[in-house]
Coordinates of C-alpha atoms in Angstrom, one line a residue:
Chain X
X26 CA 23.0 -48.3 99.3
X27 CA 25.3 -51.4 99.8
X28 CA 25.4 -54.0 102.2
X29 CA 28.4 -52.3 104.0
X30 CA 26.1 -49.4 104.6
X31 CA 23.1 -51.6 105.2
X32 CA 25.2 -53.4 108.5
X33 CA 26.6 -49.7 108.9
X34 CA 23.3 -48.0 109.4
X35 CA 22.1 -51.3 111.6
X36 CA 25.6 -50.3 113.9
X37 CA 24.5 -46.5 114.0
X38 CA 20.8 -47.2 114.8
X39 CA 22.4 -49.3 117.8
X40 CA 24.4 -46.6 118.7
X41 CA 21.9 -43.9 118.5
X42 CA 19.0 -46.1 120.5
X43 CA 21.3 -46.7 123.5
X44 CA 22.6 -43.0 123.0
X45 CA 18.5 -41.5 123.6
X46 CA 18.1 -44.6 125.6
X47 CA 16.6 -42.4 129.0
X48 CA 15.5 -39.8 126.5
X49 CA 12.6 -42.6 125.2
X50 CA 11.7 -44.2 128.2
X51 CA 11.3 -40.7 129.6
X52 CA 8.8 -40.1 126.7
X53 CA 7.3 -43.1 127.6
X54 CA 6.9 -42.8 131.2
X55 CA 4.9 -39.4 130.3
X56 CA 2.4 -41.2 128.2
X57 CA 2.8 -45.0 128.2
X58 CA 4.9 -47.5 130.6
X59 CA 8.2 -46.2 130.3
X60 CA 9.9 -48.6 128.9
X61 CA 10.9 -48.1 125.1
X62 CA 14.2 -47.1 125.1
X63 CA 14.7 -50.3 127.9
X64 CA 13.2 -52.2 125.1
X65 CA 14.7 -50.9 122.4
X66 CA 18.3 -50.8 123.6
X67 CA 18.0 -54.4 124.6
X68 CA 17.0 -55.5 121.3
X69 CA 19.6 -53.5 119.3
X70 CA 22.2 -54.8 121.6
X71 CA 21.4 -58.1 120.8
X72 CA 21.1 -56.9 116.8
X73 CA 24.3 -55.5 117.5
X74 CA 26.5 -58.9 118.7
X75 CA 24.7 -60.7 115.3
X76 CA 25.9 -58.3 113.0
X77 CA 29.1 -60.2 112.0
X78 CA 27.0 -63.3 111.5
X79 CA 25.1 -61.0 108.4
X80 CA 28.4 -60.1 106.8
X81 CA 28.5 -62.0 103.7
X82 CA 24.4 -62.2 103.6
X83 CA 22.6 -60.5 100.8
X84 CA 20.6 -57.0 102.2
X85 CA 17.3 -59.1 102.1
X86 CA 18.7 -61.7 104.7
X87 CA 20.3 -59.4 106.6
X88 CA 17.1 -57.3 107.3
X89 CA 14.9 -60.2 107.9
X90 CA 17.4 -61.4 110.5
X91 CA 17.4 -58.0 112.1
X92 CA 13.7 -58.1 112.3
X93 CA 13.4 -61.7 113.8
X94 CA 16.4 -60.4 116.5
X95 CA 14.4 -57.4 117.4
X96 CA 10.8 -59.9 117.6
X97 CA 12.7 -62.4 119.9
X98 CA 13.9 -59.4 122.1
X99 CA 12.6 -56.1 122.6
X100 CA 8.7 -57.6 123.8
X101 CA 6.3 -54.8 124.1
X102 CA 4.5 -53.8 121.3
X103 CA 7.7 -52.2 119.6
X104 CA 9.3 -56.0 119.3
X105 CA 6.6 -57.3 116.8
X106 CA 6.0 -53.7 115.5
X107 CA 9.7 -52.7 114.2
X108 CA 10.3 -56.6 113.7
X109 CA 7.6 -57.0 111.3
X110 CA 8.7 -53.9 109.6
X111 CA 12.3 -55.3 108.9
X112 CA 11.2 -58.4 108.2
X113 CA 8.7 -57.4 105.7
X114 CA 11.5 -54.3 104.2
X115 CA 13.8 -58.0 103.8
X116 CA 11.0 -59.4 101.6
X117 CA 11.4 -57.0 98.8
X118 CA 15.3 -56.8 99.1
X119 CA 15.9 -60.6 98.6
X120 CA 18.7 -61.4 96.9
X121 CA 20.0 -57.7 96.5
X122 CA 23.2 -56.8 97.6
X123 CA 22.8 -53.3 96.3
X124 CA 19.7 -50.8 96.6
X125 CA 18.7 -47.9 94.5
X126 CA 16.7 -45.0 95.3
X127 CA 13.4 -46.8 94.1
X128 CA 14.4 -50.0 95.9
X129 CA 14.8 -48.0 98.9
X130 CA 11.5 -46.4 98.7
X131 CA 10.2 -49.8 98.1
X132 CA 11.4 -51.6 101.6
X133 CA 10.2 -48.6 103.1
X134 CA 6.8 -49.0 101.9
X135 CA 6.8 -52.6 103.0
X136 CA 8.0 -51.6 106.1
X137 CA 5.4 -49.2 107.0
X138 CA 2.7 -51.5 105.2
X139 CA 3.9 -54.0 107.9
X140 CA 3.6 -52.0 111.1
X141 CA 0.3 -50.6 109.8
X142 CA -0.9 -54.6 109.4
X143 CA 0.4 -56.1 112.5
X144 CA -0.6 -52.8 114.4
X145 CA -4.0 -52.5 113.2
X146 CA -3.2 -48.9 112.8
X147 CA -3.0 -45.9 110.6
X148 CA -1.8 -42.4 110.5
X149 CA -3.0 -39.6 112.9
X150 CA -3.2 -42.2 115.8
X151 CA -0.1 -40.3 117.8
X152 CA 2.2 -43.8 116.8
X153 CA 5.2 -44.5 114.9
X154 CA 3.5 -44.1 111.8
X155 CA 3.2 -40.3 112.5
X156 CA 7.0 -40.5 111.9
X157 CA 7.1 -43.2 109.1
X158 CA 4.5 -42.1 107.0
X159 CA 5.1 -38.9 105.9
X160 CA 8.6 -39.4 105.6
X161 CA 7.7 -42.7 102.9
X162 CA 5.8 -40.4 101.3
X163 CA 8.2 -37.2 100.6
X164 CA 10.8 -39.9 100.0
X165 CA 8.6 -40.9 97.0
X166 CA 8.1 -37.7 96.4
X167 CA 11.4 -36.9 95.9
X168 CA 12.9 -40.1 94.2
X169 CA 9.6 -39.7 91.8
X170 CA 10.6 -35.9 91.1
X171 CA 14.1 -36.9 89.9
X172 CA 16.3 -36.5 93.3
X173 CA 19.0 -38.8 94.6
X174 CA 18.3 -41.1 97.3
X175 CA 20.7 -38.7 99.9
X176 CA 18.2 -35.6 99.1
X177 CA 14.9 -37.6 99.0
X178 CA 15.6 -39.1 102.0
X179 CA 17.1 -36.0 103.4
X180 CA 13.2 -34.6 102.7
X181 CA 12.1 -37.9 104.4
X182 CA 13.6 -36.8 107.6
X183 CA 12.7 -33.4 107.6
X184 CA 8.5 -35.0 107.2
X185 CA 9.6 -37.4 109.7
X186 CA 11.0 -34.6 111.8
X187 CA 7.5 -32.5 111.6
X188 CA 5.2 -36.2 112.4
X189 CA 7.3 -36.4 115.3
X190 CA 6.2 -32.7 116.5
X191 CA 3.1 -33.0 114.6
X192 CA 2.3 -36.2 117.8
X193 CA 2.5 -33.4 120.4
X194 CA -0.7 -32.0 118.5
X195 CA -3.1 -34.7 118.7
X196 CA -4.7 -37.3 121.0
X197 CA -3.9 -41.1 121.0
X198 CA -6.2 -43.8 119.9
X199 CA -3.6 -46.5 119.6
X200 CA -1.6 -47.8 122.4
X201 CA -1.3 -47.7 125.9
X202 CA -1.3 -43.6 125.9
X203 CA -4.9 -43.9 124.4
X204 CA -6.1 -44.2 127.9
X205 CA -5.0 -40.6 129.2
X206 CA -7.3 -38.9 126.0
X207 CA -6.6 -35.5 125.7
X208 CA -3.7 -36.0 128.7
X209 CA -1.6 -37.1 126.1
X210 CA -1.6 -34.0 124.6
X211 CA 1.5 -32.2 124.3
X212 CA 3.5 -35.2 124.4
X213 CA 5.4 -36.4 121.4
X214 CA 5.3 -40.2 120.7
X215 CA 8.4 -42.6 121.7
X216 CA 7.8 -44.9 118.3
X217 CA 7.6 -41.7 116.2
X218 CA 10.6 -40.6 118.0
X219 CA 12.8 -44.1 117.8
X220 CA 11.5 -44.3 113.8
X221 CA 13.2 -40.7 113.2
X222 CA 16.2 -42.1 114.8
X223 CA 16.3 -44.8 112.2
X224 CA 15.5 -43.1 109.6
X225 CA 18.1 -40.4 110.6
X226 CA 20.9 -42.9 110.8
X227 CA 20.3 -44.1 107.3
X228 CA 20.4 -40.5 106.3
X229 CA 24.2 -40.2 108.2
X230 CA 25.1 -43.8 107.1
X231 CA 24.7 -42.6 103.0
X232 CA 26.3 -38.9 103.2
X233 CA 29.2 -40.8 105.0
X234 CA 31.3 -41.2 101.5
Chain B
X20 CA 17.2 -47.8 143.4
X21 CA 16.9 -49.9 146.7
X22 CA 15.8 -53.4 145.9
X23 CA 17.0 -57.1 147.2
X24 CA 18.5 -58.2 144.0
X25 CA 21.6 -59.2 142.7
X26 CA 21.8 -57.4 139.1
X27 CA 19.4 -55.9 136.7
X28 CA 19.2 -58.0 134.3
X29 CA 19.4 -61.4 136.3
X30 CA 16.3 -60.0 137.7
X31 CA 13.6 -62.3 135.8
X32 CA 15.2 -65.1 135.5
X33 CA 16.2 -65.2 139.1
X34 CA 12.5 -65.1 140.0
X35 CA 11.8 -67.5 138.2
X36 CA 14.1 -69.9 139.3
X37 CA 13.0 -69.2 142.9
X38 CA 9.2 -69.5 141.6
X39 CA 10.0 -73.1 140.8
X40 CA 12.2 -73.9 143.4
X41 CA 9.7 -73.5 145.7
X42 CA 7.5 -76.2 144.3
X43 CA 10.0 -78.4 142.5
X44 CA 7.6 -81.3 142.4
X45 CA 4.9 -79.5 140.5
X46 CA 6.8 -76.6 138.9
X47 CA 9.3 -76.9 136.2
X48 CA 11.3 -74.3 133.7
X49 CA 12.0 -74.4 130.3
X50 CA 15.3 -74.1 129.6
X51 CA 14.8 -71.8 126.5
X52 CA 13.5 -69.0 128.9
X53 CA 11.5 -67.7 131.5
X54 CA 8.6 -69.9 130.9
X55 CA 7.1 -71.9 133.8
X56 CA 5.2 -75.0 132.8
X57 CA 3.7 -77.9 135.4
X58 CA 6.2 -80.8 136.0
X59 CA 3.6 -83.2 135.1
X60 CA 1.9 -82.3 131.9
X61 CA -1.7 -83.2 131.7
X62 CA -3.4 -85.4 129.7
X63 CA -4.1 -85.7 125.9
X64 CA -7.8 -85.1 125.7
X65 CA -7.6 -81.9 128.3
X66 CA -7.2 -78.6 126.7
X67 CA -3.9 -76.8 128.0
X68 CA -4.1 -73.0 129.7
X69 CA -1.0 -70.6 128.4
X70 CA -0.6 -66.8 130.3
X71 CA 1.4 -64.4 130.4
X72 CA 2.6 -61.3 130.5
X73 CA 5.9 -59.2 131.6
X74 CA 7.2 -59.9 135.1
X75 CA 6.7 -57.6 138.2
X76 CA 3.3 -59.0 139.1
X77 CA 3.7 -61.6 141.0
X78 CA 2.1 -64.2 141.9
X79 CA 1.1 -63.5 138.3
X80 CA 1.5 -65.4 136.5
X81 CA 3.9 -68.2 137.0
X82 CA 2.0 -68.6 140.7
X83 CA -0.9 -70.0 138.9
X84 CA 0.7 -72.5 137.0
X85 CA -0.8 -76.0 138.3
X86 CA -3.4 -78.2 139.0
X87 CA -6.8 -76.2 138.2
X88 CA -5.2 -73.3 136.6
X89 CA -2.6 -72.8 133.9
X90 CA -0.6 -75.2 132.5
X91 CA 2.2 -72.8 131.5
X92 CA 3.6 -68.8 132.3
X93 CA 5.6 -67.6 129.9
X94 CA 7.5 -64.2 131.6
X95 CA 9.0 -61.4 129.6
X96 CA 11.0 -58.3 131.3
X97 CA 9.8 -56.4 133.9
X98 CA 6.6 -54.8 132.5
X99 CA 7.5 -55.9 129.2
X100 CA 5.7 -58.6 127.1
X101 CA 7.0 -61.8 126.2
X102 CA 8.0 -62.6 122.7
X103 CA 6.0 -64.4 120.5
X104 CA 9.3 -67.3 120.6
X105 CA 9.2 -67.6 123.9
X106 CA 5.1 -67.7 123.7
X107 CA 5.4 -70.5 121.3
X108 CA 8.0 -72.6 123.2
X109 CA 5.4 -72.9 125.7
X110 CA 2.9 -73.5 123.5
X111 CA 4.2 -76.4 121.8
X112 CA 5.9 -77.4 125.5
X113 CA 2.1 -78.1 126.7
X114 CA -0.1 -77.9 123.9
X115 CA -2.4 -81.3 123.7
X116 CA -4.7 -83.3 121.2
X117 CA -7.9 -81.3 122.7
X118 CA -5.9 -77.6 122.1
X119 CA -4.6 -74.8 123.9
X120 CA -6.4 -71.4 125.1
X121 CA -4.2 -68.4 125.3
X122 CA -5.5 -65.9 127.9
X123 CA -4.1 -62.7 127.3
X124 CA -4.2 -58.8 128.8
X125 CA -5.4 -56.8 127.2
X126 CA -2.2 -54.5 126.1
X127 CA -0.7 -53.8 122.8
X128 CA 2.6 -55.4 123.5
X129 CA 1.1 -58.5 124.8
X130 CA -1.8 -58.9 122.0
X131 CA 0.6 -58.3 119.3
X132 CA 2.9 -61.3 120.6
X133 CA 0.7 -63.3 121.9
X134 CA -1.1 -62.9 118.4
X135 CA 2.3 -63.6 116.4
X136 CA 3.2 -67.0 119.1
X137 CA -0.6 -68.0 117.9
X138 CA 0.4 -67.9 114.1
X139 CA 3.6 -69.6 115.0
X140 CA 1.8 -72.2 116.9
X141 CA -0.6 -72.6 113.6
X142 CA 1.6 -73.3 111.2
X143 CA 2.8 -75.9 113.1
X144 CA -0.9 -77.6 113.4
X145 CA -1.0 -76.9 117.0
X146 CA -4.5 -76.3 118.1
X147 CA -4.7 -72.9 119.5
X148 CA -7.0 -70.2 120.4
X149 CA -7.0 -66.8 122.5
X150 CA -9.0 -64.8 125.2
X151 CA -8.2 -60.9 125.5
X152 CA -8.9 -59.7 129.3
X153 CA -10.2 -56.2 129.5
X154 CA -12.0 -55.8 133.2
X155 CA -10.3 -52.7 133.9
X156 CA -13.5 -50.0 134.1
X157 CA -10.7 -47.1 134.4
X158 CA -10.1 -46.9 131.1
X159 CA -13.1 -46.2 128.4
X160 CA -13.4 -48.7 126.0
X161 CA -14.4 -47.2 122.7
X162 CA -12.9 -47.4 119.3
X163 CA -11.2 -44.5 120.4
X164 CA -8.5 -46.3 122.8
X165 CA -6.8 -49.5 122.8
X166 CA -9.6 -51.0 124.9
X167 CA -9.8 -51.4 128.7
X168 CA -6.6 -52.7 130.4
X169 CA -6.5 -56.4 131.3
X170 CA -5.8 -56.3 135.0
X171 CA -6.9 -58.3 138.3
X172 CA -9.7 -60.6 136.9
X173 CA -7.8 -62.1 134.9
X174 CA -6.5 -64.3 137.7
X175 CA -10.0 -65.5 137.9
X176 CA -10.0 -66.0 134.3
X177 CA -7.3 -68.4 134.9
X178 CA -9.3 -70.1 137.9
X179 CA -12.2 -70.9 136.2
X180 CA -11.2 -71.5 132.6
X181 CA -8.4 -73.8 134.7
X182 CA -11.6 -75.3 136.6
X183 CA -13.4 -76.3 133.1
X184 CA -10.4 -77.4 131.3
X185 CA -10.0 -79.7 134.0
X186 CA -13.2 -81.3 133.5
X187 CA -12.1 -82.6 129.8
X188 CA -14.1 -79.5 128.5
X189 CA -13.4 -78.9 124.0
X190 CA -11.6 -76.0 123.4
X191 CA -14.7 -74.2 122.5
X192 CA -16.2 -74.8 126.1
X193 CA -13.0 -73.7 127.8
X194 CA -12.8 -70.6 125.7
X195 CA -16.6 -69.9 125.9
X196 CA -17.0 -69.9 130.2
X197 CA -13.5 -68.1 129.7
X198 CA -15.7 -65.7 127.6
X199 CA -18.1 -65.8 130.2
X200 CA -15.9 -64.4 133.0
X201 CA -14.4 -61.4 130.7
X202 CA -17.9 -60.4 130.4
X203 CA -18.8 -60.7 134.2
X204 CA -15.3 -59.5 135.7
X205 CA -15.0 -55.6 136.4
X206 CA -11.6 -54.0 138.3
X207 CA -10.4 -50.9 139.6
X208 CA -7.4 -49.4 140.8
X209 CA -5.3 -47.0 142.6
X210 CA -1.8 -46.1 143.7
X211 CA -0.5 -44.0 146.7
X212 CA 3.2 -44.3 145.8
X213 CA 5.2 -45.1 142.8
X214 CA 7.4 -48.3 141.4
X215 CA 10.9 -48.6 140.1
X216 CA 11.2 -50.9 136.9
X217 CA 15.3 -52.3 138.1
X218 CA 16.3 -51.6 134.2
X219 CA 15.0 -48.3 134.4
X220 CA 16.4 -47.4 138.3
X221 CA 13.9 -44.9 139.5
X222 CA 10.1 -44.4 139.7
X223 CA 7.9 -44.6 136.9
X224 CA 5.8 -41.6 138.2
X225 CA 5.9 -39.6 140.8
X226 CA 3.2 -38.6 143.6
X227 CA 3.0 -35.8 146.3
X228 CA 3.2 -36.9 149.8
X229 CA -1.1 -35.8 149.8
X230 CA -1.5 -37.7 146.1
X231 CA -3.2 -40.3 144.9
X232 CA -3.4 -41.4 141.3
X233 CA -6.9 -43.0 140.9
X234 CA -7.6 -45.8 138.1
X235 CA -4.0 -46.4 137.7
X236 CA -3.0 -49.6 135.4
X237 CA -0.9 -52.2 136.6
X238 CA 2.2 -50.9 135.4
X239 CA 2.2 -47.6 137.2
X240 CA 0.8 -45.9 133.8
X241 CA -1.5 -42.6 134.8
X242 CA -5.2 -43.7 135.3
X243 CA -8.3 -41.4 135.4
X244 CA -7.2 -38.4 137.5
X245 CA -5.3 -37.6 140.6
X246 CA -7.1 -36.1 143.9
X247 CA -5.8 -35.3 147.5
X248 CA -5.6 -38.6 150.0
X249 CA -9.1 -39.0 151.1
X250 CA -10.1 -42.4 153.3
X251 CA -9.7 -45.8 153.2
X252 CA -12.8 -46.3 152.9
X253 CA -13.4 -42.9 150.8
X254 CA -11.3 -44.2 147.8
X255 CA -12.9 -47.5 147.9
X256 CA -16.2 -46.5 147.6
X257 CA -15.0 -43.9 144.4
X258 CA -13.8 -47.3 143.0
X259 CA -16.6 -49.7 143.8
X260 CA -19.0 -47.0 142.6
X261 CA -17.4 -46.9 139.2
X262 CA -17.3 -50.7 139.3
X263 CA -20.9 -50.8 140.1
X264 CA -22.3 -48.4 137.5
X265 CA -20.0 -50.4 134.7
X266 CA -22.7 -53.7 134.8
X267 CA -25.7 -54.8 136.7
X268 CA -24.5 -56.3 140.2
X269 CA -27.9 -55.9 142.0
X270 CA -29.7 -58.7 143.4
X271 CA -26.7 -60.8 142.4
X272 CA -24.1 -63.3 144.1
X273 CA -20.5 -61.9 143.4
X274 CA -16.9 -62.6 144.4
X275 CA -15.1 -59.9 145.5
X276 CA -11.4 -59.6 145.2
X277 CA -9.2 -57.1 147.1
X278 CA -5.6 -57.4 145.6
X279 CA -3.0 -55.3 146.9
X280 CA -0.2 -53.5 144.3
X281 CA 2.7 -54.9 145.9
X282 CA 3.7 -52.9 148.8
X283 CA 0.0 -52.8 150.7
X284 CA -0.1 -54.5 154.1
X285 CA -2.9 -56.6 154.8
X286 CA -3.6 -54.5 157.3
X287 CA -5.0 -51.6 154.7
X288 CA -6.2 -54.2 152.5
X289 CA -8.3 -55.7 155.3
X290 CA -9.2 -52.1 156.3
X291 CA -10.8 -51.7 152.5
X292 CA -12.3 -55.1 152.8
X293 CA -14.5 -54.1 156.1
X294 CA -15.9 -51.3 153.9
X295 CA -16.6 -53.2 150.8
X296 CA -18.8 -55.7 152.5
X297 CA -20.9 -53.3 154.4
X298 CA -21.4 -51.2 151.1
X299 CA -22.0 -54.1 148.7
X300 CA -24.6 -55.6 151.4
X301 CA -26.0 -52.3 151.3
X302 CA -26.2 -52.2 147.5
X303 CA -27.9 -55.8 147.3
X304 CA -25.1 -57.0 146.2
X305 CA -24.9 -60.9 147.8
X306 CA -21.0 -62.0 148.1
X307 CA -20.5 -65.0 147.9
X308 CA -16.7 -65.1 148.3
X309 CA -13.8 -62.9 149.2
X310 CA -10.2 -62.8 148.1
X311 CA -7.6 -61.0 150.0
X312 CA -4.0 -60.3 149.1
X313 CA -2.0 -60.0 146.7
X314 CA -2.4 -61.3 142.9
X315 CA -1.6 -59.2 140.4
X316 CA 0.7 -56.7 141.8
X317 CA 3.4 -53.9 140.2
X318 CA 6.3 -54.1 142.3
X319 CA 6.6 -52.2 145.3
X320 CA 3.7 -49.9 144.2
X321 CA 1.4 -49.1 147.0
X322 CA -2.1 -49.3 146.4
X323 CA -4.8 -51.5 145.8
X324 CA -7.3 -53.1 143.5
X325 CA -10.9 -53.9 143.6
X326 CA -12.6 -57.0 141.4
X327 CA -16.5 -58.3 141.4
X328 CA -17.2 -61.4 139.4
X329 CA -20.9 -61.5 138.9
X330 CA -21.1 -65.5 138.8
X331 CA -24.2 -67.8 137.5
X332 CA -24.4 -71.6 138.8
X333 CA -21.8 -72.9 136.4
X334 CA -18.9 -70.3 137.1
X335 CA -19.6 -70.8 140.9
X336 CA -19.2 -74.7 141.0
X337 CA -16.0 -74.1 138.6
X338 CA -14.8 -70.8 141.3
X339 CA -15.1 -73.7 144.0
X340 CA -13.4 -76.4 141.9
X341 CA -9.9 -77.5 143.5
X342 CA -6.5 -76.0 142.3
X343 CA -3.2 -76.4 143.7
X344 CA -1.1 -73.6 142.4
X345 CA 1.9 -71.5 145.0
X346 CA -0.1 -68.6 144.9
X347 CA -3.4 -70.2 145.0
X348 CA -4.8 -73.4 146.5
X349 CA -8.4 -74.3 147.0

């Protein structure tokens, strides 16, 4: 993955966030404050007008800027959460212009390490991480069993797919929809949703030849 | 949507500009946001009061910014927090040689960038520390949830940690009576009818015409249950009874706040204040003094809030200390 399909797949998740825009606030306004796709779309928009600003910047700057756009935009808790996770994903791509299949898996794993530390969170609590987690791990699954980066991540999405239904199964402990208890049951999670999106879009950007 | 505004997204800013306009001589606005500081910053050795949270509750919290009470209200989008650069602008706009005492609600967004603002704020050898309000007894607490929902009380938060900064109090004083309140400070609420966030154009819930959502947070998120309309003075007692059973009131001198959601007339909210005396004077519970109106709303929700401060010696004299604030003078 170059830096062309770095800013590419920042474009699509843009697109893709104001595209399920009403579709995430409604999932919000079932379990939380129904406002995440408000959020969301408001940061990517202002991701969006940056991105010739990152053309000639190496994949590690161009990450950490997305991630100190979203931080100064979206608020909530997804601001800090996703910008800490592209922040911390620019860490380990400094300097690269190019990633491979294990660099990949690597900003991934910061990334997720990052939302886990600023979110004091972990799997199973009906958050984004239902989403991330599992797709991180059948990603290095996939890329440790020998497959390309466009069919370990294709197996990434698919786990991500299943942690996003896998939310309407149990209760939240994190968050604003850990008030309703077992009301929030049968609900799947807005940040699980909005990190399949992105992981989606990186899927799209990379079978794009 | 039917609201008296000019466009969605001027929405915040507009308000904001009107908040200060309407004290120009104590109010002022930083010009890198939404973020409402005094117009005369206070001196060196007095720790400085920061708040905040996302707009749609006014007064709170750019209302209590002044003399007494904050020194600065940092405003993110309706409902939404602020972020932590916008925090820390306001920070390091009224931060002073004794420090600066962040008093957050208690909600994922806001900790989260309150708590990066804070780190900011660190590395620049700004003295700075934090208080989490969490009086709503909706909500459990238990390591299960986020935590109670910072709601009501923390506008006396604000009073009384405004009261003791005032006084030249250290940092550690200011946070500790701050401390003090969180402990003391219980709230309840309820709705009767939805609000409409202007970005996202219609209701955030919905409710029957017979349907009241009891325990219901401050941003129109779902609370404890829903029952059939009951009584004025039927839902209040379900509320203060929760309240009550939370922490010892008996025997003790409280204040009582009544604080309406937004689209409550006084007239209902004085209705619910005739009832709450006569039960709390039943329960032995002394009051000792009553707020009325409206403090920390959500839009146009209708509904209503109860709060009881148990107070000691120390956070009365600071409760009766003078502020001078828009939405709160004493």
């Amino acid at each position: 993955m170059d830096t062309k399909k770095i800013l590419a797949r920042i474009a699509a998740i843009a697109k893709k966030i104001e595209a399920e825009k009403d579709f995430l606030t409604q999932l919000d306004n079932e379990i939380g404050d129904g406002d995440h796709g408000i959020n969301l779309s408001r940061g990517f928009k202002s991701v969006e007008e940056k991105l010739p600003t990152f053309a000639d910047k190496d994949i590690g700057a161009i990450l950490k800027g997305v991630g100190t756009q979203l931080v100064s935009t979206v608020g909530g808790a997804s601001g800090p959460l996703y910008g800490t996770a592209f922040m911390k994903a620019g860490n380990v791509c400094k300097g690269k212009f190019e990633l491979t299949a294990e660099d990949f898996a690597a900003a991934l794993e910061a990334a997720v390490n990052g939302i886990k530390m600023r979110g004091k969170a972990v799997e199973g609590e009906k958050t984004m991480l239902d989403a991330l987690c599992p797709a991180y791990k059948a990603l290095k699954d996939g890329i440790d069993g020998g497959k390309n980066l466009i069919d370990a991540l294709a197996d990434g999405v698919d786990a991500a797919a299943k942690g996003v239904e896998y939310t309407k199964t149990i209760i939240a402990t994190k968050g604003r929809a850990s008030y309703l208890k077992e009301r929030s049951l049968g609900h799947q999670d807005p940040g699980a949703t909005s990190s399949l999106y992105m992981l989606q879009t990186a899927l799209e950007v990379l079978r794009e030849a | 949507m039917k609201k008296l505004i000019n466009a969605v997204d001027a929405v915040e800013e507009q308000m904001i500009l009107g908040l200060v306009k309407s004290a120009p001589d104590k109010l002022a606005k930083l010009d890198c946001g939404n973020v409402v500081v005094r117009a005369k910053k206070k001196s060196a050795d007095k720790v400085a009061l920061v708040s905040g949270g996302g707009s749609g509750h006014e007064p709170a919290h750019g209302g209590f910014v002044g003399a007494g009470m904050l020194d600065c209200a940092v405003a993110g989008a309706v409902f939404t927090s602020p972020t932590p650069d916008k925090i820390f602008e306001g920070i390091k706009a009224v931060a002073t040689d004794a420090g600066v005492l962040c008093i957050v609600k208690n909600y994922t967004g806001d900790v989260l960038n309150f708590e990066m603002a804070i780190d900011m704020a660190g590395d620049e050898d700004i003295k700075v520390d934090h208080v989490v309000v969490n009086d709503d007894v909706a909500v459990q607490d238990s390591l299960y949830t986020t935590g109670r929902r910072g709601v009501a009380g923390t506008i006396l938060v604000h009073k009384i940690a405004g009261a003791k900064a005032e006084e030249g109090a250290s940092l550690e004083e200011v946070k500790a009576v701050a401390e003090k309140v969180i402990a003391n400070v219980r709230t309840m609420g309820m709705a009767i009818s939805p609000c409409t966030v202007p970005a996202a154009g219609k209701p955030g819930f919905e409710l029957a015409e017979d349907e009241v959502e009891i325990g219901i947070g401050i941003h129109g998120e779902p609370g404890t249950h829903r029952e059939k309309i009951a009584t004025a003075d039927e839902i209040a007692k379900t509320l203060l009874d929760k309240i009550l059973a939370d922490i010892d009131y008996k025997g003790r001198e409280v204040v009582v706040m009544v604080n309406g959601m937004g689209a409550t007339p006084l007239m209902e909210l004085y209705i619910i204040n005739n009832f709450v005396q006569d039960y709390l004077a039943a329960a032995g519970v002394k009051v000792y003094d009553t707020m009325v109106g409206n403090y920390m709303t959500s839009i146009e929700m209708a509904g209503f809030s109860l709060t009881l401060l148990r107070l000691d010696d120390e956070l009365k004299k600071l409760y009766d200390a003078p502020a001078d604030t828009p939405a709160l003078k004493r």
